[in-house]
Coordinates of C-alpha atoms in Angstrom, one line a residue:
M25 CA 44.2 -161.1 106.9
I26 CA 44.4 -159.7 110.5
V27 CA 47.0 -162.3 111.4
T28 CA 49.1 -161.4 108.4
E29 CA 49.0 -157.7 109.2
S30 CA 49.9 -158.4 112.8
R31 CA 52.9 -160.4 111.8
H32 CA 54.0 -157.6 109.4
L33 CA 53.7 -155.1 112.2
V34 CA 55.7 -157.2 114.6
K35 CA 58.5 -157.7 112.1
T36 CA 58.5 -154.0 111.2
I37 CA 58.9 -153.1 114.8
I38 CA 61.7 -155.6 115.3
V39 CA 63.6 -154.5 112.2
R40 CA 63.1 -150.8 113.1
E41 CA 64.5 -151.3 116.6
K42 CA 67.4 -153.4 115.3
I43 CA 68.4 -150.6 112.9
W44 CA 68.0 -147.9 115.6
G45 CA 70.6 -149.8 117.6
K46 CA 73.1 -149.6 114.8
L47 CA 72.1 -146.1 113.8
K48 CA 73.3 -144.6 117.1
D49 CA 76.9 -145.1 116.0
V50 CA 76.6 -143.1 112.8
A51 CA 73.7 -140.7 113.4
L52 CA 74.2 -137.0 114.0
P53 CA 72.1 -135.7 116.9
D54 CA 69.1 -133.5 116.2
S55 CA 68.9 -130.2 118.0
R56 CA 65.4 -130.9 119.3
F57 CA 65.1 -134.7 119.5
H58 CA 68.8 -135.7 120.0
L59 CA 68.9 -139.5 119.0
N60 CA 65.2 -140.2 119.6
F61 CA 64.6 -142.1 116.4
A62 CA 61.0 -142.5 117.1
E63 CA 60.6 -138.8 116.6
V64 CA 63.2 -137.9 114.0
I65 CA 64.9 -139.5 111.0
P66 CA 68.4 -138.2 111.6
D67 CA 71.2 -136.9 109.5
F68 CA 74.2 -139.3 109.4
K69 CA 77.9 -139.4 108.6
G70 CA 78.3 -139.4 104.8
S71 CA 74.9 -138.1 103.9
D72 CA 76.6 -135.6 101.5
V73 CA 78.3 -138.5 99.7
A74 CA 74.9 -140.3 99.4
T75 CA 73.5 -137.1 98.0
D76 CA 76.4 -137.1 95.5
R77 CA 75.1 -140.4 94.2
L78 CA 71.5 -139.2 94.1
V79 CA 72.1 -136.0 92.1
E80 CA 73.8 -138.0 89.4
E81 CA 70.7 -139.9 88.7
P82 CA 69.0 -138.9 85.4
F83 CA 65.6 -138.3 86.9
V84 CA 67.2 -135.8 89.4
K85 CA 69.3 -134.1 86.7
S86 CA 66.3 -133.6 84.4
G87 CA 63.7 -133.0 87.1
G88 CA 62.9 -129.4 88.0
Y89 CA 60.2 -129.7 90.6
A90 CA 60.1 -132.3 93.5
F91 CA 58.6 -133.2 96.8
V92 CA 61.3 -133.6 99.5
T93 CA 60.6 -134.7 103.0
P94 CA 61.8 -132.6 106.0
D95 CA 64.3 -135.3 107.2
N96 CA 67.6 -134.0 108.4
C97 CA 69.5 -136.4 106.1
L98 CA 68.1 -134.4 103.1
V99 CA 69.4 -131.0 104.1
D100 CA 72.3 -131.2 101.6
L101 CA 69.9 -132.3 98.8
R102 CA 67.6 -129.4 99.5
R103 CA 70.6 -127.1 99.5
R104 CA 71.8 -128.4 96.2
M105 CA 68.4 -128.2 94.6
L106 CA 68.2 -124.5 95.6
L107 CA 71.6 -123.9 94.1
A108 CA 70.4 -125.6 90.9
G109 CA 67.3 -123.4 90.8
K110 CA 64.9 -126.3 91.4
P111 CA 61.8 -125.5 93.6
M112 CA 60.4 -128.1 95.9
V113 CA 57.5 -128.8 98.2
V114 CA 58.4 -129.8 101.8
S115 CA 56.1 -130.9 104.5
T116 CA 56.1 -129.4 107.9
Y117 CA 56.8 -131.6 111.0
G118 CA 54.0 -134.0 111.4
I119 CA 52.2 -132.2 108.5
Y120 CA 50.6 -130.2 111.3
R121 CA 51.0 -126.9 109.3
G122 CA 50.6 -128.5 105.9
F123 CA 53.1 -128.1 103.1
W124 CA 55.5 -125.3 102.3
L125 CA 57.1 -124.2 98.9
L126 CA 60.8 -123.6 98.9
D127 CA 61.5 -121.6 95.8
P128 CA 65.1 -120.7 94.9
K129 CA 63.8 -117.3 93.7
N130 CA 63.1 -116.4 97.3
V131 CA 66.4 -117.5 98.7
P132 CA 69.2 -114.9 98.6
P133 CA 72.6 -116.1 97.3
G134 CA 74.7 -117.6 100.2
Q135 CA 71.6 -118.5 102.2
E136 CA 70.9 -121.9 100.6
L137 CA 72.1 -124.0 103.5
F138 CA 70.1 -122.0 106.1
A139 CA 67.0 -122.3 103.8
A140 CA 67.5 -126.0 103.6
W141 CA 67.1 -126.5 107.4
L142 CA 63.6 -126.5 108.8
D143 CA 64.1 -123.2 110.6
G144 CA 65.2 -121.7 107.3
L145 CA 62.2 -123.2 105.5
E146 CA 60.1 -121.2 107.9
H147 CA 62.0 -118.0 107.0
F148 CA 62.4 -118.4 103.2
G149 CA 59.6 -120.8 102.3
Q150 CA 55.9 -120.0 102.0
P151 CA 52.8 -122.1 102.9
I152 CA 51.2 -123.7 99.9
S153 CA 47.8 -125.3 99.6
L154 CA 47.0 -128.5 97.8
A155 CA 45.2 -126.5 95.1
E156 CA 48.3 -124.3 94.6
I157 CA 50.5 -127.4 94.5
A158 CA 48.3 -128.9 91.9
A159 CA 48.4 -125.7 89.8
R160 CA 52.2 -126.1 89.5
G161 CA 51.8 -129.5 88.0
R162 CA 53.1 -133.0 88.7
F163 CA 56.2 -133.7 90.8
D164 CA 59.1 -134.9 88.7
F165 CA 60.4 -137.0 91.6
M166 CA 60.1 -137.6 95.4
V167 CA 62.9 -138.1 97.9
T168 CA 62.5 -139.3 101.5
G169 CA 64.7 -140.5 104.4
A170 CA 63.8 -143.7 106.2
S171 CA 64.4 -145.7 109.4
A172 CA 65.1 -148.7 107.3
V173 CA 64.6 -149.9 103.7
S174 CA 64.9 -153.3 102.1
L175 CA 66.6 -154.1 98.8
E176 CA 63.0 -154.7 97.4
G177 CA 62.2 -151.1 98.1
V178 CA 60.1 -151.6 101.2
R179 CA 60.6 -148.5 103.4
F180 CA 59.9 -148.0 107.1
G181 CA 59.7 -144.5 108.6
K182 CA 59.6 -143.5 112.2
G183 CA 56.3 -145.4 112.6
H184 CA 53.9 -142.4 112.2
G185 CA 53.1 -143.1 108.5
F186 CA 53.5 -139.5 107.3
F187 CA 55.2 -140.3 104.0
D188 CA 52.5 -142.9 103.3
L189 CA 49.9 -140.3 104.0
E190 CA 51.6 -137.7 101.8
W191 CA 51.8 -140.2 99.0
G192 CA 48.1 -140.9 99.4
I193 CA 47.2 -137.2 99.2
F194 CA 49.4 -136.6 96.2
T195 CA 48.1 -139.6 94.3
D196 CA 44.6 -138.6 95.0
M197 CA 45.4 -135.2 93.4
G198 CA 47.1 -136.7 90.4
L199 CA 50.5 -135.2 91.3
V200 CA 52.3 -138.6 91.4
D201 CA 51.7 -142.1 90.3
E202 CA 53.5 -145.4 89.6
R203 CA 55.8 -143.7 87.1
T204 CA 57.0 -141.1 89.6
P205 CA 60.6 -141.9 90.8
V206 CA 60.8 -142.2 94.5
A207 CA 64.3 -142.3 96.2
A208 CA 65.4 -143.0 99.7
V209 CA 68.6 -141.5 101.2
V210 CA 69.9 -143.7 104.1
H211 CA 73.1 -144.9 105.7
D212 CA 74.4 -148.3 104.9
V213 CA 73.3 -149.6 108.3
Q214 CA 69.7 -148.8 107.4
V215 CA 69.6 -151.1 104.4
V216 CA 68.0 -154.4 105.2
S217 CA 69.0 -157.5 103.3
D218 CA 66.1 -159.6 104.7
K219 CA 63.0 -160.0 102.5
L220 CA 60.3 -157.8 103.9
F221 CA 56.7 -157.7 102.8
P222 CA 54.9 -154.4 102.6
S223 CA 51.7 -153.6 104.2
P224 CA 48.8 -152.2 102.1
T225 CA 49.9 -148.6 102.9
D226 CA 53.7 -148.9 102.5
I227 CA 55.3 -146.8 99.8
L228 CA 58.0 -148.7 98.0
V229 CA 61.0 -146.8 96.6
D230 CA 62.7 -147.1 93.2
L231 CA 66.2 -146.1 94.3
I232 CA 68.3 -146.3 97.5
V233 CA 71.4 -144.3 97.9
T234 CA 73.9 -144.7 100.8
P235 CA 77.4 -143.3 101.3
S236 CA 78.9 -146.4 99.7
Q237 CA 76.3 -147.7 97.3
T238 CA 73.4 -147.1 94.9
F239 CA 70.6 -149.7 94.7
H240 CA 68.2 -149.7 91.8
V241 CA 65.1 -151.6 92.9
K242 CA 64.1 -154.1 90.2
D243 CA 60.6 -155.5 89.8
R244 CA 59.2 -153.2 92.5
A245 CA 55.7 -154.1 93.7
A246 CA 52.9 -151.7 93.1
R247 CA 52.2 -148.8 95.4
P248 CA 48.9 -148.0 96.9
R249 CA 46.8 -145.1 95.6
G250 CA 44.7 -142.5 97.5
V251 CA 44.0 -141.8 101.1
N252 CA 42.6 -144.7 103.2
W253 CA 40.2 -142.7 105.2
D254 CA 39.1 -145.7 107.2
L255 CA 42.5 -145.9 108.8
L256 CA 42.6 -142.3 110.0
E257 CA 41.4 -141.1 113.4
P258 CA 39.2 -137.9 113.5
E259 CA 41.9 -136.2 115.6
Q260 CA 44.5 -136.9 112.9
I261 CA 42.3 -135.4 110.2
A262 CA 41.6 -132.4 112.5
N263 CA 45.3 -131.8 113.0
T264 CA 46.3 -132.2 109.3
P265 CA 45.2 -129.2 107.2
P266 CA 45.9 -130.9 103.8
L267 CA 43.5 -133.7 104.7
Q268 CA 40.8 -131.2 105.5
E269 CA 41.4 -129.4 102.2
L270 CA 41.3 -132.7 100.3
Q271 CA 38.0 -133.6 101.9
K272 CA 36.6 -130.2 100.7
I273 CA 38.0 -130.7 97.2
R274 CA 36.4 -134.2 97.1
G275 CA 33.0 -132.9 98.5
M276 CA 33.3 -134.9 101.6
T277 CA 32.7 -131.9 103.8
K278 CA 31.2 -128.5 103.3

């Protein structure tokens, strides 16, 4: 088991670094991290066209409440959702300050683009607890960026595991499950044709959209459920407010 996981980790690192080499030619620099892909999933040339593809999907058209990661490549999606009157929950960088609600009702007309950026989220959004998220009901869909994603739906992030952790929290709260559509917005160079095998904590996606193509993942493998507390360091729990709140909700702490 340990040997298998080690091989998976090595292959993940190799694939991620290979993609990062290609991504430099199409990525748009981040104002804070430039092209440091270990710290940021960047926006890229044609992300608006990829978003065109995503918003035409039935689950996006019919969905009215979603979780959207703070990745730069999803700025246009967040903007369009605000224009369409669809609220969303967005995580803060590293989940260090938990989750924020971005509600169109709190965004003045003409300010949707600014609100879609992380600095705008701080201005127009509002912090929201897990209990408050749960009170709003289940997410209709989830959207994330990625460092790389395979045609089988195996997604790799920056390497910090934030989206996997968010999924664990939300499944534990009953906000998402196997039926919840999960989409990845990436550039064509980030799509991996090699067969990749997910680790026990990897979250597989149902849909991949790029500037040139849409991939519907068929026969997707099952996703994990809940938070694997044994894999978390005490420092990570201490720096992640939603994990502390979840522990209290589950009676793990006073």
